[in-house]
Amino acid sequence: MTETLERPASDMRTENGAADSPARRVAAWLSDFESALTAGDAEAAAVMFDADSYWRDLVAFTWNIKTVEGPDGVRDMLAATLEHVAPHGFVATEEPTGTPDLTEAWIEFQTQVGRGRGHLRLKGDKAWTLLTTLDELKGYEESKSQRRPMGAQHGADKNRKTWLEKREQEARELGHTTQPYVVIIGGGQGGIALGARLRQLDVPTIIVERNERPGDSWRKRYKSLCLHDPVWYDHLPYIDFPPNWPVFSPKDKIGDWLEMYTKVMELTYWSSTEAKSAKYDEDAGEWIVVVERDGADITLRPKQLVLATGMSGKPNIPSIPGMSGFMGDQHHSSQHPGPDAYAGQKAVVIGSNNSAHDICAALWEAGADVTMVQRSSTHIVRSDSLMDLGLGDLYSERAVASGVTTNKADMIFASLPYRILHEFQIPVYNAIRERDADFYKRLEAAGFQLDYGEDDSGLFMKYLRRGSGYYIDVGASELVANGDIKLASGSVEKLTEHSVVLSDGTELPADLVVYATGYGSMNGWAADLISQEVADKVGKVWGLGSDTTKDPGPWEGEQRNMWKPTQQEALWFHGGNLHQSRHYSLYLALQLKARQVGIPTPVYGLQEVHHLS
Amino acid sequence: MTETLERPASDMRTENGAADSPARRVAAWLSDFESALTAGDAEAAAVMFDADSYWRDLVAFTWNIKTVEGPDGVRDMLAATLEHVAPHGFVATEEPTGTPDLTEAWIEFQTQVGRGRGHLRLKGDKAWTLLTTLDELKGYEESKSQRRPMGAQHGADKNRKTWLEKREQEARELGHTTQPYVVIIGGGQGGIALGARLRQLDVPTIIVERNERPGDSWRKRYKSLCLHDPVWYDHLPYIDFPPNWPVFSPKDKIGDWLEMYTKVMELTYWSSTEAKSAKYDEDAGEWIVVVERDGADITLRPKQLVLATGMSGKPNIPSIPGMSGFMGDQHHSSQHPGPDAYAGQKAVVIGSNNSAHDICAALWEAGADVTMVQRSSTHIVRSDSLMDLGLGDLYSERAVASGVTTNKADMIFASLPYRILHEFQIPVYNAIRERDADFYKRLEAAGFQLDYGEDDSGLFMKYLRRGSGYYIDVGASELVANGDIKLASGSVEKLTEHSVVLSDGTELPADLVVYATGYGSMNGWAADLISQEVADKVGKVWGLGSDTTKDPGPWEGEQRNMWKPTQQEALWFHGGNLHQSRHYSLYLALQLKARQVGIPTPVYGLQEVHHLS
């Protein structure tokens, strides 16, 4: 989420002719690397990596999302993949930069079946980090820019079908007389972004969504909700938000954008459709997916099934004694209808992360008497500080002005290995703590328990590790600090008819209880839709294996089960925030396309399952 | 539509220090020019222009769209405007290019009330062409990029209104309890593009459209219709078509785009609404516009009224003896429902321009027996050739790759004075005639009467002068050449019950007659909606006064009545193709904004009326 590697200010072009320039160092390394690869010599390639080094591959070499470490990791990966990948054509695509201590380069390369892009960092003459990503499949390039479709077929043709007639025919036939290759369950931003990629790759796809309209997954949430990530971080593939788009999209506005995007990208989007069951037919090599649409069951038989039902997984509602006897309203935060009905009432919100804060603030604004129950310490970052110090170098108007396009920002971010990402994050959050010291002091004085992550690495590491444990402050913290939102701490012992009782005996009168208690692992969706057996076979989704709270080890190296093959044949998980939905949808789409057209996709290093949920 | 001025290939930066470089020539001219302007010395500024020179101003100096010619024209314009415009701050914004014979520069400048951009061409040390355009009004800059709205209001606020609540409130109130400043009649691409600009400038606006949905003006046309202009030429303001958009948009696809654009740009768009009458209340300084919506009349009182009802104006249906007795179907091309009902029938299409060709080809494809009646010679250009030779330098993937953004292309095109534009066009069409010589020979052999414009300046000059007289060939010409579409020539004498009879006695049996006979001047809309008196006061709309067919002199210098003040206070015409709707909507929007906020807008050189229609 930030790029703190220093870049030299001087124009490297003037050094071009020098005996030792960034360009020469990179050219020499790439040339030696390619010689080793072409010779099939995994050992020669491996020793070109520093003892402390990371090669992150997104699909290009491994048909997986995989980071290998050090010469041993590189050797093992190359020994398994070199022969069929046949990598070649490594070149720098713009002038490399840096000093002999740290040289950086943007690169391109090819494999037997595709074209790739990547990024290289050298320490001295050894690779420190290498990112390789598959960008397109040869023969299956997207029809864009120079390859745009013509739209009009010039000439005369007695069997001409218009664009509209073809669209209507597809709507009539796909899922009925013809089968989609992919079914995506869940039509939020994840499903939509992936659907757009697959449409461009000509992979017949149906997106199944419970709600009436694309965007409803945002529209139906509490009314004050705005995106917590800024616009530069949130673009969908193909169509950027316009320059007048607000920094933080209001939920209904992002809903409208998703709806129009779905339409103009020509996605087959089955709204008001409930996915009821899915079962993998091993013999046929396809899924049997039953959905209910317009009151009738339809059975789909896709070859691939993607669960894009939300990175947060299924709502986690704690089981508390007395819940069933509580006389007021009670619901999970995801079901919270907004504050309007609760003016003048007593609300208790259990939890202290993003949703808890947003809901408390909205209830207070509507005139409710609000108490937040903090059960464990929480990481708070002020939105301004996060924008400035955490995101500004990659995703901001400033970044755009300095040539860091969204795509480039995504690649820079992808190039930082998860293993060492926290090292880049810790100084950012130290700076934030210094900048906002007064703010944090006032929060603590009000009794709020703060943390900055177990290793002080802050918000984004918490997001990657556990997807929870923080609040991006857009105003609620001030209400906590000044006591407008009352604060209680500790665990909840029970509910009575009209109150919440904490373990220290505190009794909080309540007309409303909101359980802002988070979500379970995404494989819970698989349990519901497919079977517990398949959910267990796949195991926990999300997290890096960092051995911190809610992200148990061992170290996985990449997000568990996301955007890559799982232990269940033909089952995939897609999602995350808008940045991840945008960037990783490309790699998932390419994996699916390759399978559709029969390109061999031997997976290197298929993840093992260490945790069930 | 093309840029044939030669640009030097060498990198001018190396000449920067030379005594005479493009940069120095431009800097010297701009410095002297600014000194003259600052001193209020119109004479000193005028003599800096070549005897043969053109200053085109889009709103910045003249609050008009105006080209003045030679030192006399410059002197007159500056004498009238200098004092209140107070121009200053002229600088080149990128490295000027060229030779002493022809130097070119992109420029920026300021006036008392705004910031402008422009383009300068020097011959020696005198100006040959100068373009000045108003880009934004000081204090009323659009909220975009660095000035994006935040979206979320951070902090807590008991009176907070969400984005949705504000949108719903506006929908309830605007046009009912509050009045729009502008009413735009016509919600096609023109009205939509202008509506988007006005929304960004915070000018309350209602767009009134007869059809049910934005985009229906395209959807409801004949089913094979695709845009004849390519995608790079067609972008709307703020949101570009994505890179996968087809070169030539099918009509229903562009319809969907306009619909989504209207929604995400948050336009107040009254669909299914009929404008019934409009009258200017001189005393109140506002219009009384009566519209019918949901079965009830609503009276709107905007200060400004824009007619964006289509650049083609009202359908022209000739009055032919026997029409009322004809037993088959007959309709104007704009009402043609498509070919499907006419398979196996005899169709006669009167006319030989774009619509006539498209409709003939679609009828032939559907299995009708088709005859085209050519009444006068027609200019034909093959789409490929037009794309390559006519548009490629400015609007193409190649142009984009070489740094010619849409905005830059618009500015280059705007910088070529209409007076001499044909001189740049003639060589293009000569090249096209050479390239497609065989094609034209075969068309003539089939009896088709060709022309290339009266001065051989081709399609775009015909468009600017009369908006008709051509067909961009996407396939129908081949059917004409090979006789699949039968050709008849001459004027129509009468219709019988079952045939069309030409003046030479030829009788064409007909089940269907399509009048592809074009459109009248746009002030016909004003006659219908307001009064014949106001239509006559305003006079003919469109055309340059080139003294060619359908564009009678005297020379006007700019398009009659388009995007600029007319002889009727507070009445404006907007429209044209997508390029013009995009580019000129900015200048019309700025003129309207200035009036809304009370910035003085003294109009220099208000056009005179030379023709009634």
mmCIF file of N, CA and C in Angstrom, chain A residues 140-190:
data_model
loop_
_atom_site.group_PDB
_atom_site.id
_atom_site.type_symbol
_atom_site.label_atom_id
_atom_site.label_comp_id
_atom_site.label_asym_id
_atom_site.label_seq_id
_atom_site.Cartn_x
_atom_site.Cartn_y
_atom_site.Cartn_z
ATOM 1 N N TYR A 140 -4.986 -15.470 -27.968
ATOM 2 C CA TYR A 140 -6.232 -15.145 -27.261
ATOM 3 C C TYR A 140 -6.150 -13.747 -26.649
ATOM 4 N N GLU A 141 -5.515 -12.845 -27.380
ATOM 5 C CA GLU A 141 -5.384 -11.474 -26.897
ATOM 6 C C GLU A 141 -6.764 -10.808 -26.837
ATOM 7 N N GLU A 142 -6.899 -9.897 -25.920
ATOM 8 C CA GLU A 142 -8.171 -9.166 -25.832
ATOM 9 C C GLU A 142 -8.343 -8.245 -27.048
ATOM 10 N N SER A 143 -9.598 -8.050 -27.413
ATOM 11 C CA SER A 143 -9.912 -7.183 -28.560
ATOM 12 C C SER A 143 -9.985 -5.741 -28.097
ATOM 13 N N LYS A 144 -8.830 -5.136 -27.911
ATOM 14 C CA LYS A 144 -8.851 -3.750 -27.462
ATOM 15 C C LYS A 144 -7.761 -2.935 -28.143
ATOM 16 N N SER A 145 -7.916 -1.633 -28.064
ATOM 17 C CA SER A 145 -6.998 -0.684 -28.699
ATOM 18 C C SER A 145 -6.768 -1.081 -30.155
ATOM 19 N N GLN A 146 -5.552 -1.413 -30.534
ATOM 20 C CA GLN A 146 -5.312 -1.754 -31.946
ATOM 21 C C GLN A 146 -6.183 -2.916 -32.422
ATOM 22 N N ARG A 147 -6.612 -3.737 -31.496
ATOM 23 C CA ARG A 147 -7.414 -4.910 -31.862
ATOM 24 C C ARG A 147 -8.909 -4.712 -31.595
ATOM 25 N N ARG A 148 -9.344 -3.477 -31.468
ATOM 26 C CA ARG A 148 -10.770 -3.227 -31.218
ATOM 27 C C ARG A 148 -11.620 -3.969 -32.233
ATOM 28 N N PRO A 149 -12.812 -4.420 -31.825
ATOM 29 C CA PRO A 149 -13.752 -4.924 -32.832
ATOM 30 C C PRO A 149 -14.208 -3.761 -33.716
ATOM 31 N N MET A 150 -14.619 -4.071 -34.943
ATOM 32 C CA MET A 150 -15.069 -3.023 -35.851
ATOM 33 C C MET A 150 -16.472 -2.528 -35.487
ATOM 34 N N GLY A 151 -17.288 -3.387 -34.899
ATOM 35 C CA GLY A 151 -18.652 -2.952 -34.561
ATOM 36 C C GLY A 151 -19.566 -3.118 -35.751
ATOM 37 N N ALA A 152 -19.384 -2.283 -36.748
ATOM 38 C CA ALA A 152 -20.111 -2.463 -38.009
ATOM 39 C C ALA A 152 -19.358 -3.490 -38.846
ATOM 40 N N GLN A 153 -20.112 -4.421 -39.442
ATOM 41 C CA GLN A 153 -19.474 -5.268 -40.450
ATOM 42 C C GLN A 153 -19.727 -4.610 -41.791
ATOM 43 N N HIS A 154 -18.695 -4.084 -42.387
ATOM 44 C CA HIS A 154 -18.887 -3.424 -43.671
ATOM 45 C C HIS A 154 -19.157 -4.479 -44.737
ATOM 46 N N GLY A 155 -19.774 -4.033 -45.808
ATOM 47 C CA GLY A 155 -20.193 -4.966 -46.846
ATOM 48 C C GLY A 155 -21.649 -5.319 -46.633
ATOM 49 N N ALA A 156 -22.160 -6.161 -47.513
ATOM 50 C CA ALA A 156 -23.565 -6.547 -47.430
ATOM 51 C C ALA A 156 -23.634 -8.035 -47.116
ATOM 52 N N ASP A 157 -24.635 -8.420 -46.325
ATOM 53 C CA ASP A 157 -24.712 -9.803 -45.866
ATOM 54 C C ASP A 157 -26.165 -10.114 -45.563
ATOM 55 N N LYS A 158 -26.725 -11.028 -46.359
ATOM 56 C CA LYS A 158 -28.158 -11.323 -46.180
ATOM 57 C C LYS A 158 -28.433 -12.014 -44.851
ATOM 58 N N ASN A 159 -27.393 -12.547 -44.204
ATOM 59 C CA ASN A 159 -27.610 -13.202 -42.911
ATOM 60 C C ASN A 159 -27.082 -12.354 -41.754
ATOM 61 N N ARG A 160 -26.960 -11.089 -41.994
ATOM 62 C CA ARG A 160 -26.410 -10.203 -40.971
ATOM 63 C C ARG A 160 -27.256 -10.257 -39.694
ATOM 64 N N LYS A 161 -26.570 -10.363 -38.575
ATOM 65 C CA LYS A 161 -27.246 -10.182 -37.285
ATOM 66 C C LYS A 161 -26.715 -8.909 -36.664
ATOM 67 N N THR A 162 -27.584 -8.100 -36.152
ATOM 68 C CA THR A 162 -27.114 -6.869 -35.513
ATOM 69 C C THR A 162 -26.585 -7.185 -34.127
ATOM 70 N N TRP A 163 -25.896 -6.213 -33.579
ATOM 71 C CA TRP A 163 -25.378 -6.336 -32.221
ATOM 72 C C TRP A 163 -26.508 -6.687 -31.258
ATOM 73 N N LEU A 164 -27.630 -5.999 -31.399
ATOM 74 C CA LEU A 164 -28.747 -6.235 -30.487
ATOM 75 C C LEU A 164 -29.304 -7.644 -30.664
ATOM 76 N N GLU A 165 -29.434 -8.082 -31.907
ATOM 77 C CA GLU A 165 -29.942 -9.433 -32.137
ATOM 78 C C GLU A 165 -29.018 -10.489 -31.534
ATOM 79 N N LYS A 166 -27.712 -10.252 -31.641
ATOM 80 C CA LYS A 166 -26.765 -11.213 -31.046
ATOM 81 C C LYS A 166 -26.854 -11.202 -29.520
ATOM 82 N N ARG A 167 -26.997 -10.015 -28.961
ATOM 83 C CA ARG A 167 -27.114 -9.919 -27.504
ATOM 84 C C ARG A 167 -28.390 -10.608 -27.030
ATOM 85 N N GLU A 168 -29.462 -10.410 -27.750
ATOM 86 C CA GLU A 168 -30.727 -11.019 -27.352
ATOM 87 C C GLU A 168 -30.670 -12.536 -27.501
ATOM 88 N N GLN A 169 -30.008 -12.988 -28.532
ATOM 89 C CA GLN A 169 -29.853 -14.429 -28.731
ATOM 90 C C GLN A 169 -29.049 -15.047 -27.577
ATOM 91 N N GLU A 170 -27.978 -14.371 -27.200
ATOM 92 C CA GLU A 170 -27.173 -14.885 -26.094
ATOM 93 C C GLU A 170 -27.998 -14.932 -24.806
ATOM 94 N N ALA A 171 -28.776 -13.893 -24.573
ATOM 95 C CA ALA A 171 -29.606 -13.858 -23.361
ATOM 96 C C ALA A 171 -30.619 -15.004 -23.359
ATOM 97 N N ARG A 172 -31.150 -15.321 -24.529
ATOM 98 C CA ARG A 172 -32.115 -16.424 -24.631
ATOM 99 C C ARG A 172 -31.452 -17.772 -24.412
ATOM 100 N N GLU A 173 -30.236 -17.927 -24.932
ATOM 101 C CA GLU A 173 -29.647 -19.262 -25.021
ATOM 102 C C GLU A 173 -28.719 -19.621 -23.862
ATOM 103 N N LEU A 174 -27.889 -18.649 -23.415
ATOM 104 C CA LEU A 174 -26.853 -19.007 -22.442
ATOM 105 C C LEU A 174 -27.488 -19.389 -21.110
ATOM 106 N N GLY A 175 -27.144 -20.568 -20.652
ATOM 107 C CA GLY A 175 -27.737 -21.089 -19.425
ATOM 108 C C GLY A 175 -28.975 -21.918 -19.688
ATOM 109 N N HIS A 176 -29.471 -21.900 -20.906
ATOM 110 C CA HIS A 176 -30.666 -22.659 -21.255
ATOM 111 C C HIS A 176 -30.317 -23.719 -22.305
ATOM 112 N N THR A 177 -30.071 -23.278 -23.532
ATOM 113 C CA THR A 177 -29.718 -24.259 -24.567
ATOM 114 C C THR A 177 -28.210 -24.386 -24.735
ATOM 115 N N THR A 178 -27.445 -23.404 -24.252
ATOM 116 C CA THR A 178 -25.985 -23.539 -24.238
ATOM 117 C C THR A 178 -25.511 -23.319 -22.806
ATOM 118 N N GLN A 179 -24.362 -23.912 -22.475
ATOM 119 C CA GLN A 179 -23.876 -23.820 -21.108
ATOM 120 C C GLN A 179 -22.721 -22.841 -20.999
ATOM 121 N N PRO A 180 -22.692 -22.066 -19.924
ATOM 122 C CA PRO A 180 -21.543 -21.194 -19.694
ATOM 123 C C PRO A 180 -20.323 -22.038 -19.338
ATOM 124 N N TYR A 181 -19.149 -21.529 -19.662
ATOM 125 C CA TYR A 181 -17.931 -22.212 -19.211
ATOM 126 C C TYR A 181 -17.669 -21.916 -17.738
ATOM 127 N N VAL A 182 -18.032 -20.703 -17.326
ATOM 128 C CA VAL A 182 -17.814 -20.282 -15.936
ATOM 129 C C VAL A 182 -19.129 -19.799 -15.331
ATOM 130 N N VAL A 183 -19.395 -20.189 -14.105
ATOM 131 C CA VAL A 183 -20.438 -19.538 -13.322
ATOM 132 C C VAL A 183 -19.764 -18.849 -12.141
ATOM 133 N N ILE A 184 -20.103 -17.574 -11.982
ATOM 134 C CA ILE A 184 -19.596 -16.803 -10.846
ATOM 135 C C ILE A 184 -20.760 -16.604 -9.880
ATOM 136 N N ILE A 185 -20.598 -17.061 -8.656
ATOM 137 C CA ILE A 185 -21.635 -16.836 -7.647
ATOM 138 C C ILE A 185 -21.279 -15.553 -6.911
ATOM 139 N N GLY A 186 -22.136 -14.548 -7.045
ATOM 140 C CA GLY A 186 -21.876 -13.273 -6.382
ATOM 141 C C GLY A 186 -21.580 -12.191 -7.402
ATOM 142 N N GLY A 187 -22.433 -11.190 -7.459
ATOM 143 C CA GLY A 187 -22.296 -10.140 -8.461
ATOM 144 C C GLY A 187 -21.974 -8.791 -7.867
ATOM 145 N N GLY A 188 -21.109 -8.773 -6.863
ATOM 146 C CA GLY A 188 -20.572 -7.502 -6.371
ATOM 147 C C GLY A 188 -19.410 -7.076 -7.255
ATOM 148 N N GLN A 189 -18.561 -6.189 -6.726
ATOM 149 C CA GLN A 189 -17.471 -5.695 -7.569
ATOM 150 C C GLN A 189 -16.529 -6.795 -8.033
ATOM 151 N N GLY A 190 -16.355 -7.816 -7.203
ATOM 152 C CA GLY A 190 -15.469 -8.921 -7.573
ATOM 153 C C GLY A 190 -16.014 -9.688 -8.763
#
